[in-house]
Short mmCIF file of C-alpha atoms in Angstrom, two decimals:
data_model
loop_
_atom_site.label_atom_id
_atom_site.label_comp_id
_atom_site.label_asym_id
_atom_site.label_seq_id
_atom_site.Cartn_x
_atom_site.Cartn_y
_atom_site.Cartn_z
CA MET I 1 -0.25 0.23 0.26
CA GLY I 2 1.80 3.35 -1.65
CA HIS I 3 0.06 5.29 0.48
CA ARG I 4 1.45 3.57 3.72
CA GLN I 5 5.28 4.71 2.26
CA PRO I 6 4.79 9.20 2.94
CA LEU I 7 7.51 11.40 1.98
CA ILE I 8 7.64 13.05 5.76
CA ILE I 9 9.97 16.32 5.71
CA LEU I 10 11.60 16.51 8.92
CA THR I 11 12.45 20.90 8.55
CA CYS I 12 13.13 23.81 10.63
CA MET I 13 10.66 26.39 9.80
CA ARG I 14 12.01 28.66 7.46
CA SER I 15 14.30 26.42 5.87
CA TYR I 16 12.46 26.25 2.30
CA SER I 17 10.35 23.24 3.13
CA SER I 18 7.46 25.06 1.30
CA LEU I 19 8.95 25.80 -1.54
CA VAL I 20 11.19 22.41 -2.21
CA SER I 21 7.87 20.62 -0.83
CA GLY I 22 6.16 21.78 -3.75
CA MET I 23 8.33 21.68 -6.42
CA LEU I 24 8.77 17.99 -5.08
CA GLY I 25 4.45 17.53 -5.21
CA GLN I 26 4.66 19.21 -8.51
CA HIS I 27 6.17 15.15 -10.08
CA PRO I 28 3.26 13.39 -11.42
CA ALA I 29 3.83 9.90 -8.45
CA LEU I 30 3.55 12.60 -5.56
CA TYR I 31 1.03 14.61 -3.73
CA ASN I 32 1.91 18.27 -1.47
CA LEU I 33 -0.19 18.31 1.25
CA PRO I 34 -0.53 21.87 3.11
CA GLU I 35 1.16 21.17 7.68
CA VAL I 36 -1.41 18.86 8.36
CA ASN I 37 0.49 18.08 11.50
CA PRO I 38 -0.07 14.61 11.47
CA PHE I 39 1.98 13.81 14.78
CA VAL I 40 1.36 16.92 17.28
CA GLU I 41 -1.67 14.95 18.97
CA THR I 42 -3.30 11.66 18.52
CA THR I 43 -6.91 11.15 17.50
CA LEU I 44 -8.61 14.73 15.67
CA GLU I 45 -10.94 15.78 18.76
CA ARG I 46 -7.36 16.58 21.08
CA PHE I 47 -5.90 17.86 17.47
CA GLU I 48 -8.89 20.56 17.01
CA ARG I 49 -9.22 21.37 20.64
CA ARG I 50 -4.82 21.62 21.31
CA ALA I 51 -5.61 23.84 18.20
CA MET I 52 -8.38 26.02 19.19
CA MET I 53 -6.14 26.40 22.56
CA VAL I 54 -3.50 27.83 21.48
CA ARG I 55 -3.24 28.70 18.12
CA PRO I 56 -6.06 28.11 15.75
CA ARG I 57 -4.27 28.60 12.50
CA THR I 58 -3.23 25.04 13.21
CA LEU I 59 -5.58 24.20 11.67
CA ASP I 60 -5.98 25.54 8.30
CA GLY I 61 -3.45 23.11 6.54
CA PHE I 62 -6.13 19.56 7.37
CA TYR I 63 -9.08 21.13 6.87
CA ARG I 64 -7.53 22.31 3.22
CA ALA I 65 -6.01 19.12 2.05
CA VAL I 66 -10.16 17.62 3.31
CA ALA I 67 -12.01 19.85 2.02
CA GLU I 68 -10.04 19.56 -1.38
CA ILE I 69 -9.71 16.50 -1.70
CA GLU I 70 -12.63 14.82 -0.02
CA PHE I 71 -14.79 17.88 -1.46
CA GLY I 72 -13.13 19.02 -4.55
CA ALA I 73 -13.10 22.18 -3.72
CA GLN I 74 -11.62 25.64 -1.27
CA THR I 75 -13.89 27.78 -0.81
CA GLU I 76 -16.13 28.93 2.33
CA GLU I 77 -19.25 26.26 2.36
CA ALA I 78 -15.87 23.06 1.35
CA ILE I 79 -13.78 24.46 4.61
CA ASP I 80 -17.28 23.22 6.92
CA ARG I 81 -18.12 20.81 5.22
CA ALA I 82 -15.07 19.84 5.83
CA ARG I 83 -14.90 21.18 9.79
CA SER I 84 -17.85 19.08 10.35
CA TRP I 85 -16.05 16.26 8.45
CA ALA I 86 -13.20 16.00 11.43
CA ARG I 87 -16.14 16.65 13.84
CA ALA I 88 -17.80 13.19 13.23
CA ARG I 89 -15.05 11.38 13.47
CA PRO I 90 -13.41 12.05 17.52
CA SER I 91 -10.95 9.19 17.69
CA TRP I 92 -9.93 8.74 14.87
CA THR I 93 -5.95 9.77 14.35
CA ILE I 94 -4.70 12.52 12.88
CA THR I 95 -2.19 9.15 10.75
CA LYS I 96 -5.72 7.78 10.47
CA ALA I 97 -7.52 11.14 8.49
CA MET I 98 -3.93 11.28 6.85
CA ASP I 99 -3.45 7.54 4.75
CA HIS I 100 -7.35 8.26 4.26
CA LEU I 101 -6.90 10.98 1.63
CA ALA I 102 -3.71 9.63 1.26
CA ALA I 103 -5.59 6.93 0.16
CA ARG I 104 -7.97 9.60 -1.28
CA VAL I 105 -4.59 10.55 -4.15
CA ALA I 106 -3.38 6.48 -4.35
CA PRO I 107 -1.28 5.85 -6.54
CA ARG I 108 0.28 9.45 -5.33
CA ARG I 109 2.16 9.06 -2.70
CA VAL I 110 1.58 11.83 -0.22
CA ILE I 111 4.37 15.01 1.48
CA ASP I 112 4.36 16.35 4.60
CA LYS I 113 6.21 19.02 5.51
CA SER I 114 5.11 20.32 9.56
CA PRO I 115 7.62 22.00 10.75
CA SER I 116 5.98 20.33 14.08
CA THR I 117 6.90 17.37 13.89
CA VAL I 118 10.49 18.27 15.16
CA LEU I 119 8.92 20.59 17.55
CA SER I 120 9.43 17.19 20.29
CA ASP I 121 10.66 14.26 20.71
CA GLU I 122 6.56 12.80 21.31
CA ALA I 123 5.92 13.90 17.90
CA LEU I 124 9.00 12.89 16.25
CA ASN I 125 8.55 9.38 17.82
CA ARG I 126 4.47 9.17 17.10
CA ALA I 127 6.22 9.87 12.87
CA ILE I 128 9.13 6.84 12.82
CA ALA I 129 6.33 4.60 14.70
CA ALA I 130 3.34 5.73 12.56
CA TYR I 131 5.51 4.79 9.15
CA PRO I 132 7.69 2.79 10.15
CA ASP I 133 8.32 1.65 5.79
CA GLY I 134 8.10 5.69 5.77
CA PHE I 135 10.37 8.20 3.62
CA PHE I 136 12.02 10.13 6.03
CA LEU I 137 14.12 14.00 4.34
CA HIS I 138 16.08 16.48 6.06
CA LEU I 139 15.57 19.67 4.75
CA TYR I 140 17.85 22.32 6.56
CA ARG I 141 19.38 26.34 5.31
CA HIS I 142 21.83 27.81 6.86
CA PRO I 143 21.48 28.60 11.07
CA GLY I 144 22.70 32.86 9.89
CA ALA I 145 19.80 32.82 7.36
CA THR I 146 18.00 31.03 9.52
CA THR I 147 17.44 31.64 12.27
CA ARG I 148 17.43 35.74 10.38
CA SER I 149 13.49 34.22 8.68
CA ILE I 150 12.44 33.66 12.20
CA ALA I 151 13.33 36.99 14.16
CA LYS I 152 11.48 37.83 11.57
CA ILE I 153 8.35 36.47 11.04
CA THR I 154 8.08 36.16 14.89
CA ARG I 155 9.39 39.53 15.76
CA PHE I 156 11.69 38.36 18.26
CA GLY I 157 13.66 41.30 19.97
CA SER I 158 10.92 43.75 19.34
CA GLY I 159 9.06 43.79 22.10
CA ARG I 160 6.26 42.97 20.84
CA MET I 161 6.58 38.94 20.22
CA ARG I 162 9.32 38.08 22.27
CA GLY I 163 8.95 33.51 21.39
CA GLN I 164 11.47 31.21 21.90
CA ASP I 165 15.31 32.22 20.87
CA PRO I 166 15.45 31.67 16.96
CA GLU I 167 18.45 29.74 17.29
CA THR I 168 17.84 27.36 20.15
CA SER I 169 14.41 26.63 17.56
CA TRP I 170 17.54 25.48 14.74
CA TYR I 171 19.34 24.24 17.21
CA ALA I 172 17.18 21.51 18.75
CA SER I 173 14.60 20.38 15.75
CA ASN I 174 17.68 19.93 14.14
CA ARG I 175 20.19 17.89 17.07
CA ARG I 176 16.30 16.13 17.22
CA ILE I 177 16.60 14.58 13.83
CA ILE I 178 19.80 13.99 13.84
CA ALA I 179 19.51 12.42 17.07
CA ALA I 180 16.50 9.70 15.86
CA ALA I 181 18.08 8.89 12.31
CA PRO I 182 19.62 5.86 13.68
CA ARG I 183 16.64 4.55 13.88
CA ILE I 184 14.68 5.57 10.87
CA ALA I 185 15.24 2.08 8.41
CA PRO I 186 18.10 2.12 6.82
CA GLY I 187 17.54 3.10 3.00
CA ARG I 188 14.30 5.84 4.78
CA PHE I 189 16.49 8.24 5.49
CA MET I 190 18.28 11.64 3.77
CA SER I 191 19.00 14.76 4.26
CA VAL I 192 19.92 17.92 1.57
CA ARG I 193 20.38 21.27 2.03
CA GLY I 194 17.65 23.64 0.84
CA GLU I 195 20.36 26.62 -0.80
CA ASP I 196 21.36 23.44 -3.18
CA VAL I 197 17.93 22.54 -3.64
CA LEU I 198 16.95 26.00 -4.93
CA ALA I 199 20.74 26.37 -6.60
CA ASP I 200 20.09 23.47 -8.75
CA PRO I 201 16.88 21.69 -8.62
CA ASP I 202 17.90 19.67 -11.80
CA ARG I 203 20.92 18.44 -10.05
CA TYR I 204 18.87 17.32 -6.65
CA LEU I 205 15.09 17.44 -8.00
CA PRO I 206 16.76 13.71 -9.78
CA GLN I 207 18.24 12.75 -6.27
CA ILE I 208 14.68 13.34 -4.11
CA CYS I 209 13.62 11.33 -6.72
CA GLU I 210 15.35 8.21 -6.40
CA TRP I 211 15.41 7.77 -3.92
CA LEU I 212 12.05 7.33 -3.63
CA GLY I 213 12.08 5.09 -5.95
CA LEU I 214 11.26 6.96 -8.39
CA GLU I 215 11.59 8.44 -11.91
CA ALA I 216 12.60 11.40 -12.88
CA THR I 217 12.39 12.75 -16.60
CA SER I 218 12.53 15.80 -18.44
CA GLU I 219 8.84 16.31 -18.59
CA ASP I 220 9.04 15.27 -14.76
CA LEU I 221 11.39 17.87 -13.33
CA ALA I 222 9.33 20.45 -15.78
CA ALA I 223 6.41 20.37 -13.78
CA MET I 224 8.66 20.23 -11.12
CA ARG I 225 9.49 24.11 -11.58
CA HIS I 226 6.55 25.27 -11.14
CA PRO I 227 5.28 24.43 -7.96
CA GLU I 228 3.36 27.02 -7.89
CA ARG I 229 -0.18 24.56 -9.81
CA SER I 230 -0.59 22.79 -6.06
CA PRO I 231 -4.22 23.05 -5.39
CA TYR I 232 -2.22 24.60 -2.12
CA ALA I 233 -0.37 27.30 -3.30
CA CYS I 234 -2.54 30.32 -3.27
CA VAL I 235 -3.57 31.41 0.12
CA GLY I 236 -7.17 30.19 1.10
CA PRO I 237 -10.34 31.41 2.25
CA SER I 238 -10.59 33.26 4.72
CA SER I 239 -12.14 30.74 7.43
CA ALA I 240 -8.40 28.75 6.60
CA PRO I 241 -6.02 30.88 4.36
CA PHE I 242 -2.29 29.73 5.46
CA GLY I 243 -1.42 25.43 6.12
CA ASN I 244 1.90 26.97 4.59
CA ASP I 245 4.50 29.17 4.18
CA PRO I 246 1.97 33.51 4.35
CA ASN I 247 5.48 34.49 1.68
CA PHE I 248 5.26 31.47 0.37
CA LEU I 249 1.43 31.77 0.11
CA ARG I 250 1.14 35.11 -1.43
CA ASN I 251 5.06 34.36 -4.29
CA PRO I 252 4.35 30.50 -4.73
CA ALA I 253 6.87 30.72 -7.89
CA TYR I 254 10.43 28.76 -8.41
CA VAL I 255 12.80 31.31 -9.26
CA ARG I 256 16.63 29.51 -9.46
CA ARG I 257 18.64 31.10 -6.57
CA ASP I 258 22.79 31.06 -5.65
CA ILE I 259 22.71 31.56 -2.05
CA PRO I 260 25.55 33.14 -0.39
CA GLU I 261 26.89 30.98 2.34
CA ALA I 262 28.37 32.94 5.18
CA PRO I 263 30.51 32.25 7.52
CA LEU I 264 29.35 30.77 10.57
CA SER I 265 31.52 33.24 12.02
CA GLU I 266 29.77 36.26 10.85
CA PRO I 267 28.22 38.14 14.04
CA LEU I 268 24.19 37.92 14.13
CA ASP I 269 22.26 40.59 12.80
CA TRP I 270 18.95 39.95 14.56
CA ASP I 271 19.22 40.30 18.36
CA GLN I 272 22.03 42.60 20.23
CA PRO I 273 24.31 43.23 18.81
CA GLY I 274 28.12 41.15 19.17
CA ARG I 275 25.71 37.99 19.39
CA PHE I 276 26.92 34.81 17.86
CA LEU I 277 26.40 31.43 16.71
CA ARG I 278 27.24 29.58 20.12
CA PRO I 279 29.22 26.86 19.24
CA GLU I 280 27.12 24.29 19.66
CA THR I 281 24.97 25.20 17.03
CA VAL I 282 28.34 26.12 14.81
CA ALA I 283 29.25 22.08 15.23
CA ILE I 284 26.04 20.47 14.68
CA ALA I 285 25.97 23.14 10.51
CA GLN I 286 29.37 21.79 10.91
CA GLN I 287 28.42 18.01 10.46
CA MET I 288 25.77 19.80 8.18
CA GLY I 289 28.52 20.55 5.92
CA TYR I 290 28.32 24.38 5.97
CA GLY I 291 31.54 26.63 7.29
CA ARG I 292 33.13 24.42 5.15
CA PRO I 293 36.52 25.68 3.54
#
């Protein structure tokens, strides 16, 4: 059952995951879901209750996926039907719901790239336990650029929305992924730098496809350069507008880019003057291929 072998992208937020997963999702054998957050909770009832207390927009991707796949549209009416669909199945696990959606789009294999998967050991453990035959792609970005982007979107240090330190988010997420990799079945874990994929998709997308056991023809590569063709690559209706990075939703097209790599020793510009990456962050970044001559 191919739908039980999803591609789970393990990634810290702001690591090009919306664009990379959107590109992969245009392969004819793959189907990129919005962020359905399948591992943050157990049942649909608990998921909705938790999201409504903490961050209601967490539900947008799930509702948009159900609306599109079950009801063929992402209108306000379809989102209402998706919400009712979920509430009629309170005891379903979120992974059961994702499997249901995956079966509906089969034989295409689903992609989930919810950054929430790596925010806790519990969520990541659920992912590995739920899909022992799944494929897990570690997608990452330079810590300086990632932390700058996180600080900007969360307004870290502005006095308005001071959440978790962006460097701690990058370090904890990537350390958790690296630590979990040995527990993933042989041949089912792969790592790739987001900068490399965006700079040379004709080289790296075929490598990912080959790892997944898929052919990548010239026509497939041409299709994957158009993530904007996904039904989720746009702002949704007012009741569920997101389910993906807002910047991507507003401008989902791929434009080839060479992304210069800053030295790991460069001072950070999103916090107090004179701040540098911590030694433990630098060590992991070097392990991931940054900072090499």
